[in-house]
PDB file of C-alpha atoms in Angstrom:
ATOM      1  CA  MET A   1      87.430 101.941  86.836  1.00 96.00           C
ATOM      2  CA  VAL A   2      89.340 105.125  87.971  1.00 99.00           C
ATOM      3  CA  VAL A   3      88.529 107.525  90.778  1.00 99.00           C
ATOM      4  CA  VAL A   4      90.176 110.945  90.679  1.00 99.00           C
ATOM      5  CA  THR A   5      89.925 113.417  93.530  1.00 99.00           C
ATOM      6  CA  GLY A   6      90.233 117.137  92.869  1.00 98.00           C
ATOM      7  CA  ALA A   7      89.003 116.539  89.322  1.00 98.00           C
ATOM      8  CA  SER A   8      87.618 119.952  88.719  1.00 97.00           C
ATOM      9  CA  LYS A   9      90.893 121.644  87.920  1.00 95.00           C
ATOM     10  CA  GLY A  10      94.710 121.258  87.612  1.00 95.00           C
ATOM     11  CA  ILE A  11      96.381 117.921  87.808  1.00 97.00           C
ATOM     12  CA  GLY A  12      93.182 116.156  88.817  1.00 98.00           C
ATOM     13  CA  ARG A  13      91.207 117.510  85.766  1.00 98.00           C
ATOM     14  CA  ARG A  14      93.947 116.526  83.462  1.00 98.00           C
ATOM     15  CA  ALA A  15      94.291 113.044  85.024  1.00 99.00           C
ATOM     16  CA  ALA A  16      90.519 112.449  84.714  1.00 99.00           C
ATOM     17  CA  ALA A  17      90.614 113.515  81.027  1.00 98.00           C
ATOM     18  CA  HIS A  18      93.593 111.258  80.368  1.00 99.00           C
ATOM     19  CA  PHE A  19      91.956 108.148  81.696  1.00 99.00           C
ATOM     20  CA  LEU A  20      88.750 108.956  79.772  1.00 99.00           C
ATOM     21  CA  GLU A  21      90.830 109.287  76.572  1.00 98.00           C
ATOM     22  CA  ARG A  22      92.190 105.783  77.496  1.00 97.00           C
ATOM     23  CA  GLY A  23      88.685 104.490  77.511  1.00 98.00           C
ATOM     24  CA  ASP A  24      88.262 103.978  81.300  1.00 98.00           C
ATOM     25  CA  LEU A  25      85.222 104.668  83.295  1.00 98.00           C
ATOM     26  CA  VAL A  26      86.040 107.585  85.632  1.00 99.00           C
ATOM     27  CA  HIS A  27      84.336 108.962  88.763  1.00 99.00           C
ATOM     28  CA  GLY A  28      85.678 112.388  89.887  1.00 99.00           C
ATOM     29  CA  CYS A  29      85.090 114.472  92.867  1.00 99.00           C
ATOM     30  CA  ALA A  30      85.760 118.078  93.982  1.00 98.00           C
ATOM     31  CA  ARG A  31      84.110 120.797  95.935  1.00 98.00           C
ATOM     32  CA  SER A  32      83.366 122.561  92.794  1.00 97.00           C
ATOM     33  CA  PRO A  33      81.544 121.465  89.603  1.00 96.00           C
ATOM     34  CA  SER A  34      83.586 119.760  86.942  1.00 93.00           C
ATOM     35  CA  PRO A  35      83.931 121.099  83.401  1.00 95.00           C
ATOM     36  CA  ILE A  36      84.368 117.628  82.039  1.00 97.00           C
ATOM     37  CA  GLU A  37      81.439 116.382  79.951  1.00 96.00           C
ATOM     38  CA  HIS A  38      81.822 112.753  78.879  1.00 98.00           C
ATOM     39  CA  PRO A  39      79.472 109.838  78.931  1.00 98.00           C
ATOM     40  CA  ALA A  40      81.912 107.746  80.947  1.00 98.00           C
ATOM     41  CA  TYR A  41      82.543 110.404  83.636  1.00 99.00           C
ATOM     42  CA  VAL A  42      80.499 110.940  86.815  1.00 98.00           C
ATOM     43  CA  HIS A  43      81.161 113.824  89.105  1.00 99.00           C
ATOM     44  CA  HIS A  44      80.569 114.018  92.773  1.00 99.00           C
ATOM     45  CA  ARG A  45      80.590 117.353  94.593  1.00 98.00           C
ATOM     46  CA  LEU A  46      82.193 116.795  98.009  1.00 98.00           C
ATOM     47  CA  ASP A  47      84.982 117.696 100.384  1.00 98.00           C
ATOM     48  CA  VAL A  48      87.517 114.800 100.516  1.00 99.00           C
ATOM     49  CA  ALA A  49      87.972 115.438 104.266  1.00 98.00           C
ATOM     50  CA  ASP A  50      84.239 114.746 104.867  1.00 99.00           C
ATOM     51  CA  GLU A  51      84.404 111.144 105.700  1.00 99.00           C
ATOM     52  CA  ALA A  52      80.553 110.605 105.381  1.00 99.00           C
ATOM     53  CA  ALA A  53      80.530 112.197 101.925  1.00 99.00           C
ATOM     54  CA  VAL A  54      83.551 110.042 100.732  1.00 99.00           C
ATOM     55  CA  LYS A  55      81.685 106.783 102.042  1.00 99.00           C
ATOM     56  CA  THR A  56      78.599 107.876 100.197  1.00 99.00           C
ATOM     57  CA  MET A  57      80.479 108.233  96.903  1.00 99.00           C
ATOM     58  CA  MET A  58      82.267 104.903  97.426  1.00 99.00           C
ATOM     59  CA  SER A  59      78.951 103.171  98.106  1.00 98.00           C
ATOM     60  CA  THR A  60      77.606 104.513  94.875  1.00 98.00           C
ATOM     61  CA  ILE A  61      80.577 103.300  93.034  1.00 98.00           C
ATOM     62  CA  ARG A  62      80.313  99.839  94.697  1.00 97.00           C
ATOM     63  CA  ARG A  63      76.605  99.641  93.657  1.00 97.00           C
ATOM     64  CA  THR A  64      77.269 100.663  89.992  1.00 96.00           C
ATOM     65  CA  HIS A  65      80.672  99.153  89.336  1.00 95.00           C
ATOM     66  CA  GLY A  66      81.512  96.719  92.104  1.00 94.00           C
ATOM     67  CA  ARG A  67      85.125  97.695  92.285  1.00 96.00           C
ATOM     68  CA  ILE A  68      87.757 100.422  91.826  1.00 98.00           C
ATOM     69  CA  ASP A  69      91.088  99.741  89.879  1.00 97.00           C
ATOM     70  CA  VAL A  70      92.730 103.101  90.381  1.00 98.00           C
ATOM     71  CA  LEU A  71      92.605 105.999  92.878  1.00 99.00           C
ATOM     72  CA  ILE A  72      94.327 109.247  92.007  1.00 99.00           C
ATOM     73  CA  ASN A  73      94.341 111.496  95.127  1.00 99.00           C
ATOM     74  CA  ALA A  74      94.901 114.848  93.339  1.00 98.00           C
ATOM     75  CA  ALA A  75      92.719 116.970  95.631  1.00 98.00           C
ATOM     76  CA  GLY A  76      95.100 119.321  97.409  1.00 95.00           C
ATOM     77  CA  GLU A  77      95.632 122.734  99.024  1.00 92.00           C
ATOM     78  CA  ALA A  78      98.647 124.892  99.052  1.00 90.00           C
ATOM     79  CA  SER A  79      99.856 127.732 101.140  1.00 89.00           C
ATOM     80  CA  MET A  80     103.358 129.146 100.994  1.00 86.00           C
ATOM     81  CA  ASN A  81     104.128 131.656 103.657  1.00 89.00           C
ATOM     82  CA  HIS A  82     106.672 132.209 106.490  1.00 92.00           C
ATOM     83  CA  ALA A  83     105.748 130.131 109.604  1.00 96.00           C
ATOM     84  CA  LEU A  84     105.467 133.282 111.700  1.00 97.00           C
ATOM     85  CA  LEU A  85     102.775 134.597 109.336  1.00 96.00           C
ATOM     86  CA  THR A  86     100.828 131.323 109.055  1.00 96.00           C
ATOM     87  CA  PRO A  87      97.808 130.979 111.381  1.00 98.00           C
ATOM     88  CA  ALA A  88      96.844 127.611 112.778  1.00 98.00           C
ATOM     89  CA  GLU A  89      93.662 127.528 110.721  1.00 98.00           C
ATOM     90  CA  THR A  90      95.736 127.561 107.459  1.00 97.00           C
ATOM     91  CA  LEU A  91      97.704 124.422 108.669  1.00 97.00           C
ATOM     92  CA  ASP A  92      94.407 122.813 109.637  1.00 98.00           C
ATOM     93  CA  ALA A  93      92.998 123.371 106.222  1.00 98.00           C
ATOM     94  CA  LEU A  94      96.195 121.973 104.581  1.00 98.00           C
ATOM     95  CA  LEU A  95      96.124 118.893 106.736  1.00 98.00           C
ATOM     96  CA  ARG A  96      92.384 118.320 106.162  1.00 98.00           C
ATOM     97  CA  THR A  97      92.672 118.347 102.435  1.00 98.00           C
ATOM     98  CA  ASN A  98      96.092 116.834 101.793  1.00 99.00           C
ATOM     99  CA  VAL A  99      96.269 114.346 104.637  1.00 99.00           C
ATOM    100  CA  ILE A 100      92.823 113.488 105.957  1.00 99.00           C
ATOM    101  CA  GLY A 101      91.342 113.528 102.423  1.00 99.00           C
ATOM    102  CA  SER A 102      94.068 111.258 101.015  1.00 99.00           C
ATOM    103  CA  PHE A 103      93.784 108.874 103.936  1.00 99.00           C
ATOM    104  CA  VAL A 104      89.872 108.574 103.845  1.00 99.00           C
ATOM    105  CA  CYS A 105      89.831 108.206 100.078  1.00 99.00           C
ATOM    106  CA  ALA A 106      92.562 105.568 100.005  1.00 99.00           C
ATOM    107  CA  ARG A 107      90.997 103.645 102.791  1.00 99.00           C
ATOM    108  CA  GLU A 108      87.588 103.489 101.190  1.00 98.00           C
ATOM    109  CA  ALA A 109      88.964 102.873  97.747  1.00 99.00           C
ATOM    110  CA  ALA A 110      91.164  99.952  99.001  1.00 98.00           C
ATOM    111  CA  ARG A 111      88.049  98.286 100.316  1.00 97.00           C
ATOM    112  CA  LEU A 112      86.807  98.042  96.675  1.00 97.00           C
ATOM    113  CA  MET A 113      90.240  96.913  95.375  1.00 96.00           C
ATOM    114  CA  ARG A 114      90.351  93.829  97.618  1.00 80.00           C
ATOM    115  CA  PRO A 115      90.081  90.428  95.841  1.00 70.00           C
ATOM    116  CA  GLU A 116      86.718  89.726  97.435  1.00 64.00           C
ATOM    117  CA  ALA A 117      85.354  92.999  96.154  1.00 59.00           C
ATOM    118  CA  ARG A 118      86.682  92.325  92.625  1.00 54.00           C
ATOM    119  CA  ARG A 119      85.167  88.874  92.558  1.00 48.00           C
ATOM    120  CA  ARG A 120      81.707  90.314  92.851  1.00 51.00           C
ATOM    121  CA  ASP A 121      82.285  91.548  89.358  1.00 53.00           C
ATOM    122  CA  ARG A 122      80.612  89.100  86.985  1.00 54.00           C
ATOM    123  CA  ASP A 123      83.201  89.670  84.308  1.00 59.00           C
ATOM    124  CA  ILE A 124      86.023  88.400  86.496  1.00 57.00           C
ATOM    125  CA  PRO A 125      86.239  84.571  87.141  1.00 58.00           C
ATOM    126  CA  ALA A 126      85.973  83.591  90.817  1.00 56.00           C
ATOM    127  CA  ASP A 127      89.330  81.754  90.610  1.00 56.00           C
ATOM    128  CA  ALA A 128      91.187  84.638  88.973  1.00 53.00           C
ATOM    129  CA  PRO A 129      94.340  85.842  90.813  1.00 50.00           C
ATOM    130  CA  PRO A 130      93.871  89.117  92.755  1.00 53.00           C
ATOM    131  CA  ALA A 131      94.624  91.996  90.349  1.00 63.00           C
ATOM    132  CA  GLY A 132      94.692  94.340  93.273  1.00 87.00           C
ATOM    133  CA  GLY A 133      94.695  98.074  92.573  1.00 97.00           C
ATOM    134  CA  ARG A 134      96.735 101.246  92.269  1.00 98.00           C
ATOM    135  CA  ILE A 135      96.671 104.246  94.519  1.00 99.00           C
ATOM    136  CA  VAL A 136      98.602 107.336  93.555  1.00 99.00           C
ATOM    137  CA  ASN A 137      98.989 110.211  95.912  1.00 99.00           C
ATOM    138  CA  LEU A 138     100.287 113.774  95.214  1.00 99.00           C
ATOM    139  CA  SER A 139     103.279 115.120  97.232  1.00 98.00           C
ATOM    140  CA  SER A 140     105.576 118.035  96.261  1.00 96.00           C
ATOM    141  CA  VAL A 141     109.257 118.845  95.959  1.00 95.00           C
ATOM    142  CA  ALA A 142     108.658 121.174  98.928  1.00 94.00           C
ATOM    143  CA  VAL A 143     109.298 118.165 101.064  1.00 97.00           C
ATOM    144  CA  PRO A 144     112.898 117.463 100.108  1.00 96.00           C
ATOM    145  CA  LEU A 145     113.847 120.978  99.441  1.00 93.00           C
ATOM    146  CA  LYS A 146     112.671 122.410 102.794  1.00 92.00           C
ATOM    147  CA  LEU A 147     112.646 125.840 101.523  1.00 87.00           C
ATOM    148  CA  ALA A 148     111.834 128.787 103.889  1.00 88.00           C
ATOM    149  CA  GLY A 149     108.258 129.853 103.427  1.00 88.00           C
ATOM    150  CA  ALA A 150     106.871 126.335 102.967  1.00 91.00           C
ATOM    151  CA  ALA A 151     106.784 124.986 106.467  1.00 96.00           C
ATOM    152  CA  ALA A 152     103.081 124.264 106.734  1.00 97.00           C
ATOM    153  CA  TYR A 153     102.698 122.995 103.164  1.00 96.00           C
ATOM    154  CA  ALA A 154     105.871 120.868 103.378  1.00 97.00           C
ATOM    155  CA  ALA A 155     104.743 119.302 106.684  1.00 98.00           C
ATOM    156  CA  ALA A 156     101.311 118.333 105.104  1.00 98.00           C
ATOM    157  CA  LYS A 157     102.934 116.848 102.194  1.00 98.00           C
ATOM    158  CA  ALA A 158     105.519 114.955 104.269  1.00 98.00           C
ATOM    159  CA  ALA A 159     102.594 113.382 106.086  1.00 99.00           C
ATOM    160  CA  VAL A 160     101.265 112.377 102.748  1.00 99.00           C
ATOM    161  CA  GLU A 161     104.595 110.627 101.928  1.00 99.00           C
ATOM    162  CA  SER A 162     104.544 108.860 105.213  1.00 99.00           C
ATOM    163  CA  LEU A 163     100.975 107.800 104.665  1.00 99.00           C
ATOM    164  CA  THR A 164     101.956 106.509 101.262  1.00 99.00           C
ATOM    165  CA  GLN A 165     104.844 104.306 102.423  1.00 99.00           C
ATOM    166  CA  THR A 166     102.967 102.935 105.332  1.00 99.00           C
ATOM    167  CA  LEU A 167      99.914 102.137 103.270  1.00 99.00           C
ATOM    168  CA  ALA A 168     102.110 100.386 100.727  1.00 99.00           C
ATOM    169  CA  ARG A 169     103.180  97.878 103.368  1.00 99.00           C
ATOM    170  CA  GLU A 170      99.625  97.516 104.803  1.00 98.00           C
ATOM    171  CA  LEU A 171      97.927  96.961 101.408  1.00 98.00           C
ATOM    172  CA  ALA A 172     100.672  94.865  99.605  1.00 97.00           C
ATOM    173  CA  PRO A 173      99.148  91.614 100.636  1.00 95.00           C
ATOM    174  CA  MET A 174      96.070  92.592  98.755  1.00 95.00           C
ATOM    175  CA  GLY A 175      97.920  93.408  95.621  1.00 95.00           C
ATOM    176  CA  ILE A 176      97.439  97.090  95.993  1.00 98.00           C
ATOM    177  CA  THR A 177     100.407  99.383  95.283  1.00 98.00           C
ATOM    178  CA  VAL A 178     100.599 102.831  96.806  1.00 99.00           C
ATOM    179  CA  ASN A 179     103.018 105.498  95.419  1.00 99.00           C
ATOM    180  CA  ALA A 180     103.224 109.277  95.359  1.00 99.00           C
ATOM    181  CA  VAL A 181     104.254 111.752  92.597  1.00 99.00           C
ATOM    182  CA  GLY A 182     106.006 114.955  93.844  1.00 97.00           C
ATOM    183  CA  PRO A 183     105.931 117.650  91.250  1.00 96.00           C
ATOM    184  CA  GLY A 184     107.518 121.008  91.549  1.00 90.00           C
ATOM    185  CA  PRO A 185     105.542 124.144  90.540  1.00 88.00           C
ATOM    186  CA  VAL A 186     103.038 123.224  87.830  1.00 91.00           C
ATOM    187  CA  ARG A 187     101.076 125.522  85.398  1.00 78.00           C
ATOM    188  CA  THR A 188      97.819 125.422  87.316  1.00 78.00           C
ATOM    189  CA  ARG A 189      95.433 127.845  88.967  1.00 71.00           C
ATOM    190  CA  MET A 190      96.887 126.863  92.340  1.00 68.00           C
ATOM    191  CA  THR A 191     100.349 128.224  91.543  1.00 71.00           C
ATOM    192  CA  ARG A 192      98.850 131.633  90.841  1.00 72.00           C
ATOM    193  CA  THR A 193      98.308 132.021  94.633  1.00 68.00           C
ATOM    194  CA  VAL A 194     101.955 131.328  95.422  1.00 73.00           C
ATOM    195  CA  PRO A 195     104.289 134.433  95.672  1.00 75.00           C
ATOM    196  CA  PRO A 196     106.401 134.711  92.475  1.00 82.00           C
ATOM    197  CA  GLU A 197     109.570 134.793  94.651  1.00 82.00           C
ATOM    198  CA  THR A 198     108.578 131.374  96.208  1.00 80.00           C
ATOM    199  CA  ILE A 199     108.111 129.883  92.763  1.00 84.00           C
ATOM    200  CA  ASP A 200     111.530 131.233  91.687  1.00 87.00           C
ATOM    201  CA  ARG A 201     113.232 129.632  94.705  1.00 86.00           C
ATOM    202  CA  LEU A 202     111.551 126.317  93.972  1.00 85.00           C
ATOM    203  CA  LEU A 203     112.506 126.367  90.324  1.00 90.00           C
ATOM    204  CA  SER A 204     116.128 127.408  90.984  1.00 91.00           C
ATOM    205  CA  ALA A 205     116.516 124.349  93.321  1.00 90.00           C
ATOM    206  CA  GLN A 206     115.398 122.020  90.592  1.00 91.00           C
ATOM    207  CA  THR A 207     117.635 120.440  87.989  1.00 91.00           C
ATOM    208  CA  VAL A 208     115.020 121.196  85.391  1.00 93.00           C
ATOM    209  CA  SER A 209     114.305 124.777  86.396  1.00 88.00           C
ATOM    210  CA  ARG A 210     110.930 125.464  84.777  1.00 91.00           C
ATOM    211  CA  LEU A 211     107.347 125.089  85.484  1.00 91.00           C
ATOM    212  CA  ALA A 212     106.106 121.570  84.727  1.00 94.00           C
ATOM    213  CA  THR A 213     102.820 120.943  82.706  1.00 95.00           C
ATOM    214  CA  THR A 214      99.928 118.898  83.907  1.00 97.00           C
ATOM    215  CA  ASP A 215     100.560 116.491  81.082  1.00 97.00           C
ATOM    216  CA  GLU A 216     104.039 115.793  82.308  1.00 98.00           C
ATOM    217  CA  VAL A 217     102.709 115.030  85.854  1.00 98.00           C
ATOM    218  CA  VAL A 218     100.016 112.790  84.449  1.00 98.00           C
ATOM    219  CA  ARG A 219     102.433 110.748  82.482  1.00 98.00           C
ATOM    220  CA  VAL A 220     104.086 109.666  85.715  1.00 99.00           C
ATOM    221  CA  ILE A 221     100.826 109.044  87.309  1.00 99.00           C
ATOM    222  CA  ASP A 222      99.808 106.863  84.245  1.00 98.00           C
ATOM    223  CA  PHE A 223     102.871 104.771  84.773  1.00 98.00           C
ATOM    224  CA  LEU A 224     102.182 104.173  88.448  1.00 98.00           C
ATOM    225  CA  ALA A 225      98.541 103.354  87.861  1.00 98.00           C
ATOM    226  CA  ASP A 226      99.471 100.720  85.174  1.00 97.00           C
ATOM    227  CA  PRO A 227      98.558  97.151  86.038  1.00 95.00           C
ATOM    228  CA  ALA A 228     102.083  96.126  84.820  1.00 95.00           C
ATOM    229  CA  ALA A 229     103.610  98.335  87.640  1.00 96.00           C
ATOM    230  CA  ALA A 230     102.927  95.726  90.258  1.00 96.00           C
ATOM    231  CA  MET A 231     106.542  95.776  91.662  1.00 97.00           C
ATOM    232  CA  VAL A 232     106.534  99.439  92.207  1.00 98.00           C
ATOM    233  CA  THR A 233     105.112 100.527  95.562  1.00 99.00           C
ATOM    234  CA  GLY A 234     106.039 102.812  98.516  1.00 99.00           C
ATOM    235  CA  GLN A 235     107.910 105.054  96.180  1.00 99.00           C
ATOM    236  CA  ILE A 236     107.911 108.865  96.094  1.00 99.00           C
ATOM    237  CA  ILE A 237     108.826 110.116  92.530  1.00 98.00           C
ATOM    238  CA  TYR A 238     109.919 113.740  92.441  1.00 97.00           C
ATOM    239  CA  LEU A 239     109.923 115.599  89.233  1.00 97.00           C
ATOM    240  CA  GLY A 240     112.249 118.234  87.894  1.00 95.00           C
ATOM    241  CA  GLY A 241     115.492 116.358  88.902  1.00 91.00           C
ATOM    242  CA  VAL A 242     114.856 116.761  92.608  1.00 93.00           C
ATOM    243  CA  SER A 243     115.976 114.049  95.043  1.00 89.00           C
ATOM    244  CA  ARG A 244     116.268 113.713  98.786  1.00 82.00           C
TER     245      ARG A 244
END
């Protein structure tokens, strides 16, 4: 049972499609409708920063499925501009979607990954060891690269990384891993809103100086979401050869 936020486009849409192709049940959410049509897919229209709406979605999942195995926090918002040209409301929007949304969704999903939640599933023996769950957040190479023009966006994604590593410690006793993937520029609708010169600066700072595809990002997400990746937690995996 997989939950994908930001499932109407970009990395989230591709991640949802990937897990459906694997045979998983997928619940996705976004502020806009989803183009995905699949018998194993359920879409919820909501803002991930709306705590009440997220709780309602999770309650629906609890009633229908009893548990969550994987959460992919792919909902995100980007804005790349000089700090002196960035209004406070832009930063507020970035923090709401990237940070508050990731926090609220992770918190509510973790409640349905706990051993007692999973034992309510009739297909899982009561004495089975806790299988835990997998939470994968989305960061960005904008954090380690610290390029001019990315102050607000990098700050929001740095908060996501701190959240990821702290949640990893808090949720480890429940068998839940929490990691983040930090791609560089990806061929999505979101990158079309970023000035070309900013994209060029990001790419020139990468070892692999080209746009990534959503499939390349999802392959890393798939690894972190695998039940066998139980020893990988609190990690930020940057793509494109970028490191701190």
